[in-house]
mmCIF file of C-alpha atoms in Angstrom:
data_model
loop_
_atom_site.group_PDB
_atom_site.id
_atom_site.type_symbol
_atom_site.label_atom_id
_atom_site.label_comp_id
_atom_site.label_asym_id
_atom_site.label_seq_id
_atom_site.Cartn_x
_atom_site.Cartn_y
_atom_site.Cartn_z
ATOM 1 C CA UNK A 1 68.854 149.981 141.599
ATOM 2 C CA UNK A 2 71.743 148.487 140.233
ATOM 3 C CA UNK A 3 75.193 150.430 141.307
ATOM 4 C CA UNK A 4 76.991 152.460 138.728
ATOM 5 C CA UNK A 5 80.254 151.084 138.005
ATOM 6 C CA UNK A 6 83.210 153.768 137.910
ATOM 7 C CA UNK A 7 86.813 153.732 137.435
ATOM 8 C CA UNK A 8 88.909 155.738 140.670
ATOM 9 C CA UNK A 9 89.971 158.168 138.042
ATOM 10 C CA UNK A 10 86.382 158.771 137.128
ATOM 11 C CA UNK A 11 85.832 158.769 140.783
ATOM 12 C CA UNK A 12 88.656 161.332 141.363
ATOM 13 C CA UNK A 13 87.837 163.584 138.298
ATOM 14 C CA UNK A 14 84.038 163.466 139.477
ATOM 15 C CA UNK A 15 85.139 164.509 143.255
ATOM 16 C CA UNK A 16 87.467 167.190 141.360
ATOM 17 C CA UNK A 17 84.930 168.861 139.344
ATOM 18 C CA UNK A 18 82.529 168.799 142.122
ATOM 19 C CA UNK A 19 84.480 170.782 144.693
ATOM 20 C CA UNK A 20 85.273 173.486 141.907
ATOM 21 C CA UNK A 21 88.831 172.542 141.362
ATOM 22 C CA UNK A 22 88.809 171.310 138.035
ATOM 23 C CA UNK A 23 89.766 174.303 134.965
ATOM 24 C CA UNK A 24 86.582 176.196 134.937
ATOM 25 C CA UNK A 25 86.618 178.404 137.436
ATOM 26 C CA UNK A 26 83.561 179.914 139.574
ATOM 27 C CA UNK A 27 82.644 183.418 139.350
ATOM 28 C CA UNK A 28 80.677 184.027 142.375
ATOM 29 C CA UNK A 29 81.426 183.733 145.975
ATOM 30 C CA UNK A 30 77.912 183.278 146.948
ATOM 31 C CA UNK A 31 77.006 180.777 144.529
ATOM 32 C CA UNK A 32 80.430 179.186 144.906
ATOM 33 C CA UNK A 33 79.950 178.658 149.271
ATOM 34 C CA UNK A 34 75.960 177.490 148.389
ATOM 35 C CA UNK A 35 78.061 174.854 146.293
ATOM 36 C CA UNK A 36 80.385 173.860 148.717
ATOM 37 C CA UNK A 37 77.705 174.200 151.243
ATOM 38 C CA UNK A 38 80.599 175.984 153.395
ATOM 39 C CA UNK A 39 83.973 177.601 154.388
ATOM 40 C CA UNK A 40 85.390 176.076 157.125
ATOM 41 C CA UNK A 41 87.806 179.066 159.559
ATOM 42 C CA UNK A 42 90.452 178.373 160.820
ATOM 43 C CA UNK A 43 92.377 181.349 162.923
ATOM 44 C CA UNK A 44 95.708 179.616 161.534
ATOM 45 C CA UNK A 45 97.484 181.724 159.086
ATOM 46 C CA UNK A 46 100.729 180.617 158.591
ATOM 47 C CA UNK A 47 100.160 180.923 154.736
ATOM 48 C CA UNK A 48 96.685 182.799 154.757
ATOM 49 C CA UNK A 49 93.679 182.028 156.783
ATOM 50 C CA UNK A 50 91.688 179.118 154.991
ATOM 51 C CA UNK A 51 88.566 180.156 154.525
ATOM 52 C CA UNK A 52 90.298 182.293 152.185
ATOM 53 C CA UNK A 53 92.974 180.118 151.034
ATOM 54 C CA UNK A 54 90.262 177.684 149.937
ATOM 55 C CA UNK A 55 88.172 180.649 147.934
ATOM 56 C CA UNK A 56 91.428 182.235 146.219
ATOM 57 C CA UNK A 57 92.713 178.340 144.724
ATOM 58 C CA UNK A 58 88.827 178.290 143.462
ATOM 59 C CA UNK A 59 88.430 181.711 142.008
ATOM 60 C CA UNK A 60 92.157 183.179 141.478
ATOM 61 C CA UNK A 61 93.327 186.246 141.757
ATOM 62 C CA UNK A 62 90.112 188.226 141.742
ATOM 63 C CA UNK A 63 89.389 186.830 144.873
ATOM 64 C CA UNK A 64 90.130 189.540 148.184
ATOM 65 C CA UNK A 65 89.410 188.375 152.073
ATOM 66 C CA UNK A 66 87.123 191.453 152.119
ATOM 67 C CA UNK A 67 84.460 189.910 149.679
ATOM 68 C CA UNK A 68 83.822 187.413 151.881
ATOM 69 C CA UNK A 69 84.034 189.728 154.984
ATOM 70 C CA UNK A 70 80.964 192.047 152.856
ATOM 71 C CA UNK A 71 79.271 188.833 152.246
ATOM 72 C CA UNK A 72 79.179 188.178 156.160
ATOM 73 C CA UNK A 73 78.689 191.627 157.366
ATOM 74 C CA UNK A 74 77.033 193.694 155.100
ATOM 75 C CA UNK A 75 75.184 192.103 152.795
ATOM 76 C CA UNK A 76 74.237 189.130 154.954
ATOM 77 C CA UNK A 77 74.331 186.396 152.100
ATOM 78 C CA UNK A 78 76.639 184.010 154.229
ATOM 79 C CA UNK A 79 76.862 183.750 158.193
ATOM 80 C CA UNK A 80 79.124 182.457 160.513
ATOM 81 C CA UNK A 81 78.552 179.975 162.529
ATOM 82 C CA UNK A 82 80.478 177.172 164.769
ATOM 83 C CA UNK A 83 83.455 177.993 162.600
ATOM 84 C CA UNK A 84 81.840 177.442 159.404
ATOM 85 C CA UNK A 85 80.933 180.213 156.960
ATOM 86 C CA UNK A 86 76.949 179.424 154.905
ATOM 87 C CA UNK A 87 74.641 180.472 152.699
ATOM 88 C CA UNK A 88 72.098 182.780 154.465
ATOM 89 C CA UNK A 89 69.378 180.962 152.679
ATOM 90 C CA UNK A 90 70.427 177.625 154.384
ATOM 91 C CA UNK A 91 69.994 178.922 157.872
ATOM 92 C CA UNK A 92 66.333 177.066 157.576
ATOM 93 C CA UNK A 93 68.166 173.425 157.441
ATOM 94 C CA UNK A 94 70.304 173.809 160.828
ATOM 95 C CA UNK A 95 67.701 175.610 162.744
ATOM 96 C CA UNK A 96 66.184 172.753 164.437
ATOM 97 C CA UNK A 97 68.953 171.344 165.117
ATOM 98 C CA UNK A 98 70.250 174.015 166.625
ATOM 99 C CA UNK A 99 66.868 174.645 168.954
ATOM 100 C CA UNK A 100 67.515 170.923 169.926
ATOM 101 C CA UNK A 101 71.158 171.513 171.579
ATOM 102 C CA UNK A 102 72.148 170.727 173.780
ATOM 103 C CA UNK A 103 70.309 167.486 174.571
ATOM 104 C CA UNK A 104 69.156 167.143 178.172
ATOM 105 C CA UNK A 105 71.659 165.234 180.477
ATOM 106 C CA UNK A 106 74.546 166.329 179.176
ATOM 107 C CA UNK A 107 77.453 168.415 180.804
ATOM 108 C CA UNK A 108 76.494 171.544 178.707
ATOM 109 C CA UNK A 109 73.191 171.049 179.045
ATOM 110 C CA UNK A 110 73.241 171.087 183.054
ATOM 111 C CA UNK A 111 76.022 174.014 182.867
ATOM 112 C CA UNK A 112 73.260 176.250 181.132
ATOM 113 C CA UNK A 113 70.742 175.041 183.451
ATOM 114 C CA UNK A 114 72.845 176.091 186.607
ATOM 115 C CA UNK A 115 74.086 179.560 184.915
ATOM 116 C CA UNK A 116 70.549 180.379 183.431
ATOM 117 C CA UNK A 117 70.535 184.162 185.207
ATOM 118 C CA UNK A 118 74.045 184.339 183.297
ATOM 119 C CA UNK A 119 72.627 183.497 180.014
ATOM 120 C CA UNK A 120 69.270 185.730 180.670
ATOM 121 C CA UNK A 121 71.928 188.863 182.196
ATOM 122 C CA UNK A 122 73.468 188.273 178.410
ATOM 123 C CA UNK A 123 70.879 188.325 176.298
ATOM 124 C CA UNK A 124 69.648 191.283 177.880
ATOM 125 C CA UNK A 125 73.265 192.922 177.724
ATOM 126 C CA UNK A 126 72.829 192.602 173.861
ATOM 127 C CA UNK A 127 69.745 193.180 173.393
ATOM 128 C CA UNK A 128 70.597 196.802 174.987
ATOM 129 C CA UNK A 129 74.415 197.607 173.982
ATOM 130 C CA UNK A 130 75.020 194.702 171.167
ATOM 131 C CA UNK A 131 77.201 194.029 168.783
ATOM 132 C CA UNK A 132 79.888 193.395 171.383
ATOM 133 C CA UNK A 133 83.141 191.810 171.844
ATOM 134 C CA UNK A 134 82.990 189.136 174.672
ATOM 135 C CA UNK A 135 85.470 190.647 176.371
ATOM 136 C CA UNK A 136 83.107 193.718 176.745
ATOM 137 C CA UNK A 137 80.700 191.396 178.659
ATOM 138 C CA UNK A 138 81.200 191.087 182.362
ATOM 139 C CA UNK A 139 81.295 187.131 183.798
ATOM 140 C CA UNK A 140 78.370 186.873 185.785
ATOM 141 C CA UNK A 141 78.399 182.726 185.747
ATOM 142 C CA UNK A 142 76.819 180.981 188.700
ATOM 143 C CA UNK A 143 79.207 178.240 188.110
ATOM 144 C CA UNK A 144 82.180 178.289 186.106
ATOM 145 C CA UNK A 145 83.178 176.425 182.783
ATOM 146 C CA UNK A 146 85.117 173.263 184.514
ATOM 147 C CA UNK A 147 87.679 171.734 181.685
ATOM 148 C CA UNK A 148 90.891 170.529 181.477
ATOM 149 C CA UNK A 149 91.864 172.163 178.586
ATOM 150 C CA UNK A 150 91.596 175.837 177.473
ATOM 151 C CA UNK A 151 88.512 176.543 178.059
ATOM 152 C CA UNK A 152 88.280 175.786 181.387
ATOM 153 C CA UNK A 153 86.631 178.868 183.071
ATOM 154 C CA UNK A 154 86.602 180.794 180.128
ATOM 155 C CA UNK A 155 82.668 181.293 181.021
ATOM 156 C CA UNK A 156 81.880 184.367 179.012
ATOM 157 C CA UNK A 157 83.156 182.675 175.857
ATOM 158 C CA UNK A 158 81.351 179.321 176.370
ATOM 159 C CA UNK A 159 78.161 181.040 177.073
ATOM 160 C CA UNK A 160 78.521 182.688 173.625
ATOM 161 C CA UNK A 161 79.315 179.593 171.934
ATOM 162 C CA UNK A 162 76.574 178.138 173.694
ATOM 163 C CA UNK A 163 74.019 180.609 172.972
ATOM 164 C CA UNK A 164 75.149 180.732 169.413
ATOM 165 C CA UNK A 165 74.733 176.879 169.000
ATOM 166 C CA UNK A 166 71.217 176.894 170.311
ATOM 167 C CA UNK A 167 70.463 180.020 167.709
ATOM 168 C CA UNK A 168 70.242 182.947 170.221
ATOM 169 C CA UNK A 169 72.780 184.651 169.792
ATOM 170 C CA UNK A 170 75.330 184.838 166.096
ATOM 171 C CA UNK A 171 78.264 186.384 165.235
ATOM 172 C CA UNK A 172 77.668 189.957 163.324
ATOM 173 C CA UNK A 173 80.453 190.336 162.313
ATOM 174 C CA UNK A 174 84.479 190.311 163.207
ATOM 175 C CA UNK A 175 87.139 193.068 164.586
ATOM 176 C CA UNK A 176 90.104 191.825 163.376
ATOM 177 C CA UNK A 177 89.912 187.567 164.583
ATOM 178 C CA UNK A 178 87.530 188.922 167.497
ATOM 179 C CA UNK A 179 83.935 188.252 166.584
ATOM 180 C CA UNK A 180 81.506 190.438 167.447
ATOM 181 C CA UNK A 181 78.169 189.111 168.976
ATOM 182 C CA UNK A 182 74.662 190.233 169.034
ATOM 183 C CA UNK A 183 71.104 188.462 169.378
ATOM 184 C CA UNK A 184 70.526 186.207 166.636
ATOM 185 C CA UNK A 185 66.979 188.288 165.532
ATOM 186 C CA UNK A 186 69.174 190.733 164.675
ATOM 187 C CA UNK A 187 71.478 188.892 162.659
ATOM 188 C CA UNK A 188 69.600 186.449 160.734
ATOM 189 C CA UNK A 189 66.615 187.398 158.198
ATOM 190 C CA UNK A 190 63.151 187.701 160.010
ATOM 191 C CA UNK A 191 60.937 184.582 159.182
ATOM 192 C CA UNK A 192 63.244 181.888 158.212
ATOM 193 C CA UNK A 193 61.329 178.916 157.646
ATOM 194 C CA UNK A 194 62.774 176.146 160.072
ATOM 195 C CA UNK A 195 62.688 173.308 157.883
ATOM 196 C CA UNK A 196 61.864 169.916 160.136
ATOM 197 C CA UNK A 197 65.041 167.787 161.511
ATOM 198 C CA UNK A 198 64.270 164.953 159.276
ATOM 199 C CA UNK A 199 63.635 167.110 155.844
ATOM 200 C CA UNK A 200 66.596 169.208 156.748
ATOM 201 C CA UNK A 201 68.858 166.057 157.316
ATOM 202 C CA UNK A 202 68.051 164.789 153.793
ATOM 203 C CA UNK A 203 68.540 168.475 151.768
ATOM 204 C CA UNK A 204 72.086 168.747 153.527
ATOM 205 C CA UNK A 205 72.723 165.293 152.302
ATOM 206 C CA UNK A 206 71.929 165.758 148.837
ATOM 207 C CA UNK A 207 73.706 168.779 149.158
ATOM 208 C CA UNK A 208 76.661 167.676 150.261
ATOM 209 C CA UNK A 209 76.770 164.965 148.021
ATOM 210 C CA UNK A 210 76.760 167.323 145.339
ATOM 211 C CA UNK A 211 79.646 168.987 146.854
ATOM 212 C CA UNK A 212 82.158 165.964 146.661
ATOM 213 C CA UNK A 213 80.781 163.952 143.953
ATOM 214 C CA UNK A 214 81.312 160.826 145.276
ATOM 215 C CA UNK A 215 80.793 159.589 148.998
ATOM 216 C CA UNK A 216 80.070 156.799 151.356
ATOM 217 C CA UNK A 217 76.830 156.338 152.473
ATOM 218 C CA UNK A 218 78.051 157.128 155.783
ATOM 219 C CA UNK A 219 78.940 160.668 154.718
ATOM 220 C CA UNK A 220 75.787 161.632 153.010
ATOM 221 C CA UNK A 221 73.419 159.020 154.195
ATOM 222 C CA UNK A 222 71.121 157.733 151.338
ATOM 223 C CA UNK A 223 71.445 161.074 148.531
ATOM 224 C CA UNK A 224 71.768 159.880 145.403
ATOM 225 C CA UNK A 225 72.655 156.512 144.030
ATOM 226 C CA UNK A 226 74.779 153.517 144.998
ATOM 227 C CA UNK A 227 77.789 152.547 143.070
ATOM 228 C CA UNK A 228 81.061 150.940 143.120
ATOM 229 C CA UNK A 229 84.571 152.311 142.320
ATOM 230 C CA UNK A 230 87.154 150.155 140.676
ATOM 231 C CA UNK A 231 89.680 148.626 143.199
ATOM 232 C CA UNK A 232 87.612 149.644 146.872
ATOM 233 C CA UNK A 233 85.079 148.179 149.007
ATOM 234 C CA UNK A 234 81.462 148.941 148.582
ATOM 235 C CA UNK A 235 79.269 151.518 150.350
ATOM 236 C CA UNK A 236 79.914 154.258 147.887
ATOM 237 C CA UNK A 237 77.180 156.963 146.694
ATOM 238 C CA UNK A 238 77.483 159.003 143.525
ATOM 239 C CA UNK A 239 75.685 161.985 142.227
ATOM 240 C CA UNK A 240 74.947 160.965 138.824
ATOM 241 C CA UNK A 241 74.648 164.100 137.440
ATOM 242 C CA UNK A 242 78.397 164.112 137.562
ATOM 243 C CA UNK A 243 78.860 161.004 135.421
ATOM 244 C CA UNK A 244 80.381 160.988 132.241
ATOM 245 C CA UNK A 245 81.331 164.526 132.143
ATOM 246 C CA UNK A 246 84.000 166.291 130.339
ATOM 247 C CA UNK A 247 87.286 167.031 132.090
ATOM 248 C CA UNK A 248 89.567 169.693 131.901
ATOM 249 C CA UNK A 249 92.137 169.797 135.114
ATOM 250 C CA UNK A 250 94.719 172.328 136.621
ATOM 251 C CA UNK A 251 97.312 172.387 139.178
ATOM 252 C CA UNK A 252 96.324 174.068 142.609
ATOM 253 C CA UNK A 253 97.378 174.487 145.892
ATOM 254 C CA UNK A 254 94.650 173.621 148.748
ATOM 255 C CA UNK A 255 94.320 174.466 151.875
ATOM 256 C CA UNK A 256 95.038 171.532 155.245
ATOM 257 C CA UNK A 257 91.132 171.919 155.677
ATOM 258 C CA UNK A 258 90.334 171.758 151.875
ATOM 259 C CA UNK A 259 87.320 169.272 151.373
ATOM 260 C CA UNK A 260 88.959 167.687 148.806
ATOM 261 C CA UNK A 261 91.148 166.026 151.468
ATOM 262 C CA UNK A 262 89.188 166.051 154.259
ATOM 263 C CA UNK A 263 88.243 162.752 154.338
ATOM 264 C CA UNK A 264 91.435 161.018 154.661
ATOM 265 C CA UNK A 265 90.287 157.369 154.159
ATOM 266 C CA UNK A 266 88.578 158.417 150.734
ATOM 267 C CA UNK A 267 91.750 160.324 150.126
ATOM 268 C CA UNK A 268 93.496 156.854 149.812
ATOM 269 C CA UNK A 269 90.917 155.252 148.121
ATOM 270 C CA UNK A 270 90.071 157.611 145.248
ATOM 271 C CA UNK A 271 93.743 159.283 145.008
ATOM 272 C CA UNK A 272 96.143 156.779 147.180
ATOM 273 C CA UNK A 273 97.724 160.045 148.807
ATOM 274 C CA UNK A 274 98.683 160.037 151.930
ATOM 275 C CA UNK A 275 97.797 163.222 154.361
ATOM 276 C CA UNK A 276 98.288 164.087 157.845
ATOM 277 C CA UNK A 277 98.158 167.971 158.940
ATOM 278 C CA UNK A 278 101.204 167.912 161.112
ATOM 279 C CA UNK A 279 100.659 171.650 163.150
ATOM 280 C CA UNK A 280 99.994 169.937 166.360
ATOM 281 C CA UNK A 281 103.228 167.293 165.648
ATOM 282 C CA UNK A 282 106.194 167.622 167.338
ATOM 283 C CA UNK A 283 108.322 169.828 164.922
ATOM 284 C CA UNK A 284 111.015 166.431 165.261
ATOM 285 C CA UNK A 285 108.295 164.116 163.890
ATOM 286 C CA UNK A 286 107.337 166.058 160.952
ATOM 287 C CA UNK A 287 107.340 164.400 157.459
ATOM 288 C CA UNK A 288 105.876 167.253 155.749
ATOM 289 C CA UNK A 289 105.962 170.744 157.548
ATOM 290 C CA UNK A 290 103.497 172.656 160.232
ATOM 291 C CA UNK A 291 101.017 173.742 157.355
ATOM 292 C CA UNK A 292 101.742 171.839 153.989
ATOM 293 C CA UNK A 293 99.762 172.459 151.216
ATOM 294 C CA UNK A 294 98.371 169.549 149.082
ATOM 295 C CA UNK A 295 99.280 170.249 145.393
ATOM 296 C CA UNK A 296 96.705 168.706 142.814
ATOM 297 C CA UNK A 297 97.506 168.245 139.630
ATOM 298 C CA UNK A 298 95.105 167.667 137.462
ATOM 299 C CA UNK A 299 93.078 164.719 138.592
ATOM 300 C CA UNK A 300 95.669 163.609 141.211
ATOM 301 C CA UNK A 301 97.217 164.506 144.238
ATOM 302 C CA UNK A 302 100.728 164.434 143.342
ATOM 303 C CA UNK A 303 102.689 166.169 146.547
ATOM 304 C CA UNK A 304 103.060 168.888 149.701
ATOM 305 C CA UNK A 305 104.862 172.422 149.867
ATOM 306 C CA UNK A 306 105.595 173.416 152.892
ATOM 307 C CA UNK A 307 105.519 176.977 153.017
ATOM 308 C CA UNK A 308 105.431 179.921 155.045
ATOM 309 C CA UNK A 309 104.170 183.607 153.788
ATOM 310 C CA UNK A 310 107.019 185.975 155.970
ATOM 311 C CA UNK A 311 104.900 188.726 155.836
ATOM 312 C CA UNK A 312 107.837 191.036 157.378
ATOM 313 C CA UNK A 313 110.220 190.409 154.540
ATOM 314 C CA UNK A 314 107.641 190.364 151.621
ATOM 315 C CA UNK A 315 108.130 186.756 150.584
ATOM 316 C CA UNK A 316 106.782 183.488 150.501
ATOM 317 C CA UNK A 317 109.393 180.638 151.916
ATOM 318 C CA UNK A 318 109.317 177.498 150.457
ATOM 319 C CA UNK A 319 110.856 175.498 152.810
ATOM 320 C CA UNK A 320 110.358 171.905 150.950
ATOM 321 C CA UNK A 321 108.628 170.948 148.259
ATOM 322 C CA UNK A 322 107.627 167.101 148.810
ATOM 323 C CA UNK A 323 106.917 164.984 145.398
ATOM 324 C CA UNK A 324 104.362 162.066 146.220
ATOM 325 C CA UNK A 325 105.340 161.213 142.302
ATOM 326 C CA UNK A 326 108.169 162.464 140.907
ATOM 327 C CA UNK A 327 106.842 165.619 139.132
ATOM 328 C CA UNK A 328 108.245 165.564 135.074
ATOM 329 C CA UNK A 329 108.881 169.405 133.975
ATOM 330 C CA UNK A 330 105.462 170.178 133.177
ATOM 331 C CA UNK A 331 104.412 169.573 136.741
ATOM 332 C CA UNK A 332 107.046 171.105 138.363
ATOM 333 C CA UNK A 333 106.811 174.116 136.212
ATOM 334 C CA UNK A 334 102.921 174.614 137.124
ATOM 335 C CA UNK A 335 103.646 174.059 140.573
ATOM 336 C CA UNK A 336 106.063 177.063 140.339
ATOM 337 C CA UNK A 337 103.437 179.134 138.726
ATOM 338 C CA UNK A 338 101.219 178.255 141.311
ATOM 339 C CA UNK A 339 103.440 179.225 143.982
ATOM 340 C CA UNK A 340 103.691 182.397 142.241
ATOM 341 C CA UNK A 341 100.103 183.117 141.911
ATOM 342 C CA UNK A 342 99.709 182.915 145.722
ATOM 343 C CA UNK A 343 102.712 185.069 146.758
ATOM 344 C CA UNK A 344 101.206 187.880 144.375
ATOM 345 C CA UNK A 345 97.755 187.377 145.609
ATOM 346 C CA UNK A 346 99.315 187.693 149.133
ATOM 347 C CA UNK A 347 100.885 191.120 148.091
ATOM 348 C CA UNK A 348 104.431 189.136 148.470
ATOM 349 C CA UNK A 349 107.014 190.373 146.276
ATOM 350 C CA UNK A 350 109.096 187.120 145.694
ATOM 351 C CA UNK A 351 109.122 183.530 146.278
ATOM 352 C CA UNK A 352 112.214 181.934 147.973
ATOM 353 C CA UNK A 353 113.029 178.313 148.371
ATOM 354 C CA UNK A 354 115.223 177.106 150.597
ATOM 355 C CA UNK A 355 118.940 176.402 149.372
ATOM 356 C CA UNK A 356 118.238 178.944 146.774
#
C-alpha cells in the first residue's frame, strides 16, 4: 500500500480531533475514556488532579470529579488499574497479560515466590473482611521489599500492587487518595472473556491509534495504514478514517499528562513545541513552572501557564503565562477565558496573575 501523503497541519488537526480536543465536544464520560482508551492518575494536584483535569478541558463545565468516581465505584463502567482509569468492557484485552506477570526470573517474580504465605494470608484477609485500606492489612512478608527508593520495605503496598498486576486483587474503589482493595472476582464482571495476548495486542493497537490519529509504527505497531507527514522522517501510521475531515478548533488548557503531548518527540514533529514537565526540576532550573499547562490553540500548541489553584484563598494564581508564539488579541483573550472557565469549574472565585 502506497503511504498517504499529509501535510503536519493535517497531521496536527487529525491528532487534535482524535483526542477530543477539537470544537465538538463529547457528551459522555464512558464513551469519551473507551475513546481515549484511558485516564491516566496522577495524585498531583497542584491545579486539579489529571484524570480530571484531562475530562473537564474535553467536556467543560458539566464535567464533576464525582462522575468519574460513580463510574469507578458504583456503576463499574471504568476500573482502575496501575494508575490508569478503563473501560470495564476492555478488561478482556489486558487480562492475559496480566496472568503472565511477572515473568519468571525476575526480582518481582522471585519476591512473590519467597513471600507466597504473605500473598495467600492476603487474599484470604480479603476474601473475609475486604474492601480494605492497606494500611488495615498487617505485614506478614517472609522477606521484605529491598529498594533504594521509596518503596523499599513498603511490603504490604507492593504485594497489592503486585497482586493487582497479576489480576487478583483491584482497586474497589478510593477513600479520599487511599484506594481501597478487594479480590479482583469481586470487582470485575463474572466471565470476562480473556481475549489471547496476540489478538489483544492488535485491538489495543487499533485502538490506540484511533485515539491519536496519527502515530509511529512503534507506538501502535502495524494498525492502520502507513503514511508520510510533510517535513519528518518516515515510520508514521494514520487512521484513515480521520483523513480529510472537517475542522473546527478551540483553545484549551491540558493537563502535563495530556496524550496530546505525551509523546514528546511527535510533539516536535507534528507541532514543533517544546515540553518538559518540570515538577521534579530544581525550582532554580525551571523554564516553565512545577505544573505548566500546555495551551492549544486551535490546531497548535502555542504556549504554558503556570498556575497554581490556592484553594485557601479561593483563587487561581497565574504565576506566568509563557507565549511559544506571540499570542495576537484573539489568542490572548481565549486564553483568559479559558483560565476563567477552570477557576469556576474549580469553585475559585477569581483569577489573579502575578504583577496584577
Amino acid at each position: 500500500m502506497r503511504p498517504h501523503r499529509i501535510s503536519r497541519a493535517e497531521a496536527r488537526r487529525v491528532a487534535v480531533r482524535a483526542q477530543l480536543l477539537d470544537a465538538r465536544r463529547p457528551a459522555d464520560l464512558l464513551a469519551a475514556v473507551t475513546h481515549l482508551t484511558f485516564l491516566q492518575l496522577d495524585p498531583t494536584a497542584a491545579v486539579a488532579p489529571s484524570a480530571d483535569l484531562v475530562a473537564w478541558c474535553r467536556f467543560g463545565a458539566g464535567y464533576r470529579p464525582a462522575h468519574l468516581q460513580q463510574a469507578v465505584e458504583r456503576d463499574r463502567t471504568l476500573y482502575e488499574h496501575n494508575a490508569f482509569v478503563r473501560p470495564m468492557a476492555d478488561l478482556g484485552l489486558h487480562l492475559a497479560e496480566m496472568a503472565a506477570w511477572p515473568g519468571e526470573g525476575t526480582r518481582t517474580h522471585a519476591w512473590l515466590t519467597a513471600n507466597d504465605s504473605f500473598r495467600r494470608y492476603v487474599l484470604d484477609l480479603l476474601r473475609d473482611s475486604g474492601p480494605l485500606l492497606s494500611r488495615e492489612v498487617p505485614d506478614r512478608s517472609v522477606v521484605p521489599w529491598p529498594s533504594t527508593g521509596w518503596t523499599n520495605n513498603r511490603n504490604v503496598t507492593q504485594m497489592l500492587e503486585f497482586l493487582a498486576a497479576r489480576g487478583e486483587v483491584a482497586i474497589a474503589g478510593r477513600i479520599g487518595r487511599q484506594r481501597r482493595w478487594d479480590l479482583a472476582e469481586r470487582v470485575y464482571p463474572a466471565g470476562t472473556r480473556v481475549v489471547p495476548e496476540e489478538e489483544a495486542r492488535r485491538i489495543r493497537d487499533e485502538r490506540r491509534l484511533r485515539s491519536l490519529g496519527v502515530a509511529r509504527a512503534s507506538i501502535v505497531g502495524e494498525a492502520g495504514e502507513p503514511a508520510e507527514v510533510e517535513g519528518t522522517t518516515g515510520g508514521w501510521r494514520v487512521d484513515p478514517a480521520a483523513l480529510d475531515q472537517p475542522f473546527a478548533g478551540r483553545t484549551a488548557l491540558l493537563s502535563p499528562f495530556d496524550r496530546l503531548v505525551h509523546d514528546r518527540k511527535r510533539l516536535r514533529e507534528l507541532f514543533d513545541f517544546e515540553y518538559v514537565l518540570e515538577m521534579y526540576v530544581p525550582r532554580a532550573r525551571r523554564r516553565w513552572g512545577y505544573f505548566a499547562l500546555p495551551v492549544l490553540h486551535h490546531d497548535r500548541l502555542v504556549g504554558k501557564v503556570d498556575a497554581t489553584a490556592d484553594r485557601k484563598a479561593g483563587v487561581l494564581r497565574v504565576h506566568t503565562v509563557h507565549q511559544d508564539v506571540p499570542f495576537d488579541g484573539e489568542t490572548a483573550a481565549a486564553v483568559r477565558a479559558e483560565l476563567a472557565a477552570l477557576a469556576a469549574w474549580l469553585e475559585l472565585t477569581d483569577v489573579s496573575f502575578a504583577g496584577d
